[in-house]
mmCIF file of C-alpha atoms in Angstrom:
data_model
loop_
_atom_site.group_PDB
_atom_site.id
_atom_site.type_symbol
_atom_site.label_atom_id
_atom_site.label_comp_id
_atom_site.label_asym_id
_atom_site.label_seq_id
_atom_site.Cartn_x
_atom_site.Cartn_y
_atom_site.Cartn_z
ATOM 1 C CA UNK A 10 -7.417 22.910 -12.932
ATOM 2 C CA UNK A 11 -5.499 19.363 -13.550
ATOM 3 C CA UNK A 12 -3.153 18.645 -10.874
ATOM 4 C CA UNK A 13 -0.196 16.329 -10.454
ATOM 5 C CA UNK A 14 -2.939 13.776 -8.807
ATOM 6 C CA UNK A 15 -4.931 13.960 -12.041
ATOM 7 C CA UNK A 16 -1.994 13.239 -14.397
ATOM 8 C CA UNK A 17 -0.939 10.072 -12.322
ATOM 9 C CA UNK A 18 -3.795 8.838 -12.262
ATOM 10 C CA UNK A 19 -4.412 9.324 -15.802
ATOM 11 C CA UNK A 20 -1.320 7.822 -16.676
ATOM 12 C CA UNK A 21 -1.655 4.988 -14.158
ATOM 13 C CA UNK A 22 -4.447 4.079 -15.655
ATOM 14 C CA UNK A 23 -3.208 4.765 -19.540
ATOM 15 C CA UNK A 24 -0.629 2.412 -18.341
ATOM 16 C CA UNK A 25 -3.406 -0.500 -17.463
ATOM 17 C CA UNK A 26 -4.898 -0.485 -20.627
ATOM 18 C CA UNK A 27 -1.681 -0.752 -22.250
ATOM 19 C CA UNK A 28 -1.559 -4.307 -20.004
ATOM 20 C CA UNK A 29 -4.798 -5.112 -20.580
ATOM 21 C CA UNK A 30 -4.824 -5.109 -24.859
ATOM 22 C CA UNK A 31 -0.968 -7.346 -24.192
ATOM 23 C CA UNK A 32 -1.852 -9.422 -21.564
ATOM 24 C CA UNK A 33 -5.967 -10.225 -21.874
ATOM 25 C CA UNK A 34 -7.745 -12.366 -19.277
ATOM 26 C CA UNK A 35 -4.279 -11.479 -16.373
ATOM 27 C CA UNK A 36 -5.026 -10.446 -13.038
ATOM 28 C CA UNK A 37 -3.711 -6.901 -12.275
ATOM 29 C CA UNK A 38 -2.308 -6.245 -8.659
ATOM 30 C CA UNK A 39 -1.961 -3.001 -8.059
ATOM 31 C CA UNK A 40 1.643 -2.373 -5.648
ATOM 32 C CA UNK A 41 2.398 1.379 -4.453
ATOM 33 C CA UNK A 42 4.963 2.559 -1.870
ATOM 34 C CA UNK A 43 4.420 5.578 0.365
ATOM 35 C CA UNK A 44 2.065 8.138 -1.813
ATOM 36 C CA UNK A 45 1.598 5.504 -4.499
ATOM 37 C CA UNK A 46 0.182 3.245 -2.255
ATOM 38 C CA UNK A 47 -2.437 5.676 -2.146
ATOM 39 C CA UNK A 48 -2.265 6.404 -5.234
ATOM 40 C CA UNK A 49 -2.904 2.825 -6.192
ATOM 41 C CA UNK A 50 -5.830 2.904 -3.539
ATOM 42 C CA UNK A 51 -7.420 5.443 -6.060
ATOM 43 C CA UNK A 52 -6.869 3.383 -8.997
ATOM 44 C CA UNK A 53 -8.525 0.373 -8.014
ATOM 45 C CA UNK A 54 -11.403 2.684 -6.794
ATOM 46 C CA UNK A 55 -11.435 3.393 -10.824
ATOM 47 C CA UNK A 56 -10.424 0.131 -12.373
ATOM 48 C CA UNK A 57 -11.125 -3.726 -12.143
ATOM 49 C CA UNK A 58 -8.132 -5.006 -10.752
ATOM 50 C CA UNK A 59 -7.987 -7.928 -8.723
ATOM 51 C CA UNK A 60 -6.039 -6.423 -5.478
ATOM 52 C CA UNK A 61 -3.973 -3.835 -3.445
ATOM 53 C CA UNK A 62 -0.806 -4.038 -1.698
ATOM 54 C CA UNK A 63 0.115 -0.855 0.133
ATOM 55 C CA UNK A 64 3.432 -0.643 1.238
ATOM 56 C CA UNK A 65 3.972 2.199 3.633
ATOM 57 C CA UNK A 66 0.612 3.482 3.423
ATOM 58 C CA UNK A 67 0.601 7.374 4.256
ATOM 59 C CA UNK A 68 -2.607 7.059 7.032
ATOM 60 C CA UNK A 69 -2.133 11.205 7.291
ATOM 61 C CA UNK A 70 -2.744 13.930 4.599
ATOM 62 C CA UNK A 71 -3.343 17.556 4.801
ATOM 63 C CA UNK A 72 -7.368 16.802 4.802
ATOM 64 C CA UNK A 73 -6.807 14.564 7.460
ATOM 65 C CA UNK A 74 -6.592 11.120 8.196
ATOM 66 C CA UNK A 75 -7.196 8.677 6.251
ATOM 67 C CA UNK A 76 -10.143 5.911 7.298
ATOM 68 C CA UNK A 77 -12.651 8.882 8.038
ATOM 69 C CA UNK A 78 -16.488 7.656 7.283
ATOM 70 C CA UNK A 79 -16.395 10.169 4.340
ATOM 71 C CA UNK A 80 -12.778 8.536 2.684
ATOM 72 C CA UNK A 81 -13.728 7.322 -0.345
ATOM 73 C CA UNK A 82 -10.789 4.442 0.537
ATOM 74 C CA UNK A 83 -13.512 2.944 2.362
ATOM 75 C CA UNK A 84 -15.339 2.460 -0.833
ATOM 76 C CA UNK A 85 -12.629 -0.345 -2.670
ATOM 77 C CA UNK A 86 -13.903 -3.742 -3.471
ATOM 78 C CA UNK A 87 -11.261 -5.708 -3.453
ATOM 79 C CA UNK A 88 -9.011 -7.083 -1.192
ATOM 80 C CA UNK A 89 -6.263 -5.022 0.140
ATOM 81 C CA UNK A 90 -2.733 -5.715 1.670
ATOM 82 C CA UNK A 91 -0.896 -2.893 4.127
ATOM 83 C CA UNK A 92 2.546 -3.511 4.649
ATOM 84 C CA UNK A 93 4.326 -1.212 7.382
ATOM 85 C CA UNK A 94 7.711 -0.601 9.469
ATOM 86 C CA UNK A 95 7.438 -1.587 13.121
ATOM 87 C CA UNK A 96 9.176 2.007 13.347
ATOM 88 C CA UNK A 97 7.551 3.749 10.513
ATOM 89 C CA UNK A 98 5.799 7.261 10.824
ATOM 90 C CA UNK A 99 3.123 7.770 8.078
ATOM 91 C CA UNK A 100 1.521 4.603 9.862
ATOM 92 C CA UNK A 101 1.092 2.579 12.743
ATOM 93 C CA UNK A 102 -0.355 -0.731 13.328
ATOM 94 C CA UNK A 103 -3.300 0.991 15.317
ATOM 95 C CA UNK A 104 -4.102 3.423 13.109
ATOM 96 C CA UNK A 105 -3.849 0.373 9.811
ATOM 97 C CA UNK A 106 -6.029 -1.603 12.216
ATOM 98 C CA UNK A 107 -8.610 1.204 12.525
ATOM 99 C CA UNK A 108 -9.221 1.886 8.918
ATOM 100 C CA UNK A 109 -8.681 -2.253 8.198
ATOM 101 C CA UNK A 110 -11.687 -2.367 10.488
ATOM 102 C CA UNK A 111 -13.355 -0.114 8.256
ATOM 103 C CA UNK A 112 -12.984 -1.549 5.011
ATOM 104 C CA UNK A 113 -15.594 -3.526 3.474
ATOM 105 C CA UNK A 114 -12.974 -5.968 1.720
ATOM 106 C CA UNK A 115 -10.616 -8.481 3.098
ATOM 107 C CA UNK A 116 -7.509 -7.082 4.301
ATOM 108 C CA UNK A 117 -3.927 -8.131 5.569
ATOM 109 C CA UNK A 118 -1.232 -6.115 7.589
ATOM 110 C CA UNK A 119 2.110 -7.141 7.703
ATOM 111 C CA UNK A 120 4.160 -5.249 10.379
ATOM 112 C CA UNK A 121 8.041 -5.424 9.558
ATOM 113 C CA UNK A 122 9.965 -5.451 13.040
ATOM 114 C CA UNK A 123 12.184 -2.793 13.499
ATOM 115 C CA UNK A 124 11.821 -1.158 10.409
ATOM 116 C CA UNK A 125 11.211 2.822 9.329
ATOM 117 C CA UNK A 126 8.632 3.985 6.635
ATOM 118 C CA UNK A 127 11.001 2.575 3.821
ATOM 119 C CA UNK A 128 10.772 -0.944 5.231
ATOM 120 C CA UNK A 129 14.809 -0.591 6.276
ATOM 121 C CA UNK A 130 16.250 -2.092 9.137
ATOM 122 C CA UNK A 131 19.152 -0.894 10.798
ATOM 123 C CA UNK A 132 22.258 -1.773 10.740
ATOM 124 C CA UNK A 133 22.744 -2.842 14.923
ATOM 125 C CA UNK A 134 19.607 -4.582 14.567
ATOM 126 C CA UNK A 135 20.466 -6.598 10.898
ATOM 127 C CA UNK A 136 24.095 -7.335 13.482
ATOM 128 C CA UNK A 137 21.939 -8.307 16.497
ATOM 129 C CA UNK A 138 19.832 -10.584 14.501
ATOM 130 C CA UNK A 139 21.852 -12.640 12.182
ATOM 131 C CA UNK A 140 20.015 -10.848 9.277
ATOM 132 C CA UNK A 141 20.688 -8.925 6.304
ATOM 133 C CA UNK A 142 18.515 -6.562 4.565
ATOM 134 C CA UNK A 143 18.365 -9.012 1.765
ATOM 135 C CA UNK A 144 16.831 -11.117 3.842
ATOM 136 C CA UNK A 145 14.570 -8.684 5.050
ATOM 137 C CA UNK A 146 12.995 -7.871 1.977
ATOM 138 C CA UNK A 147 12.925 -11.595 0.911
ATOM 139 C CA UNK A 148 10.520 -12.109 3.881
ATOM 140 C CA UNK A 149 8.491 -9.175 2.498
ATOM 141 C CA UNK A 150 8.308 -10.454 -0.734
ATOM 142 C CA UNK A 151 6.896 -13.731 0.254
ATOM 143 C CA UNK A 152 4.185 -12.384 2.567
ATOM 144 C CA UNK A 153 2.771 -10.591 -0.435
ATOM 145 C CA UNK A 154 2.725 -13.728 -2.355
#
């Protein structure tokens, strides 16, 4: 049976040929938010990209959580980026820390302060601090760069 899984993949993939044959000899990162983030996670497990960036990484899925000795996550080889809200429930900085631990590659973790799963701040803190969500994300942007 092909599941949704399978067809993103495939298509994820599909789509990095399609890159490759236009843009020979460029380095591929691979960005995914929330389940894409895994999903990407699979990808480069698959394909010769250059890195990850993970951007609300889901560290919990119905066959557990994710970091176990038997998660083929473990298995990437090549650097990998995790980007999560201060406030954010699919993951924690103790949990990314765990599974960074884990890895075999290089890894980063970027915690953004007060922030949920979608990397938003709210609206009393943006006030408190001086900040707008524009700014927010600009300071996301660049510590991916």
């Amino acid at each position: 049976m092909i599941t949704s899984l399978d067809h993103m993949l495939a298509a994820t993939r599909s789509k990095l040929a399609e890159l490759r044959a236009d843009h020979n000899g460029r380095s591929i990162v691979l960005v995914g938010f929330n389940t894409g983030a895994a999903l990407a996670c699979q990808v480069a497990l698959l394909e010769n990209v250059t890195s990850v960036v993970c951007i609300g990484f889901p560290l919990n899925t119905v066959e557990g959580k994710r970091g176990l000795p038997d998660d083929n996550i473990l298995n990437l080889s090549v650097p990998v980026l995790f980007i999560a809200g201060e406030h954010g429930t699919n993951s924690n900085k103790d949990d990314l820390e765990d599974l960074r631990e884990r890895l075999r590659v290089e890894s980063g973790l970027v915690i953004v302060g007060s922030a949920d799963d979608q990397l938003r701040v709210s609206k009393s803190t943006l006030y408190t601090e001086g900040v707008t969500q524009s700014m927010v994300d600009h300071c996301i942007v660049v510590s991916i760069k």
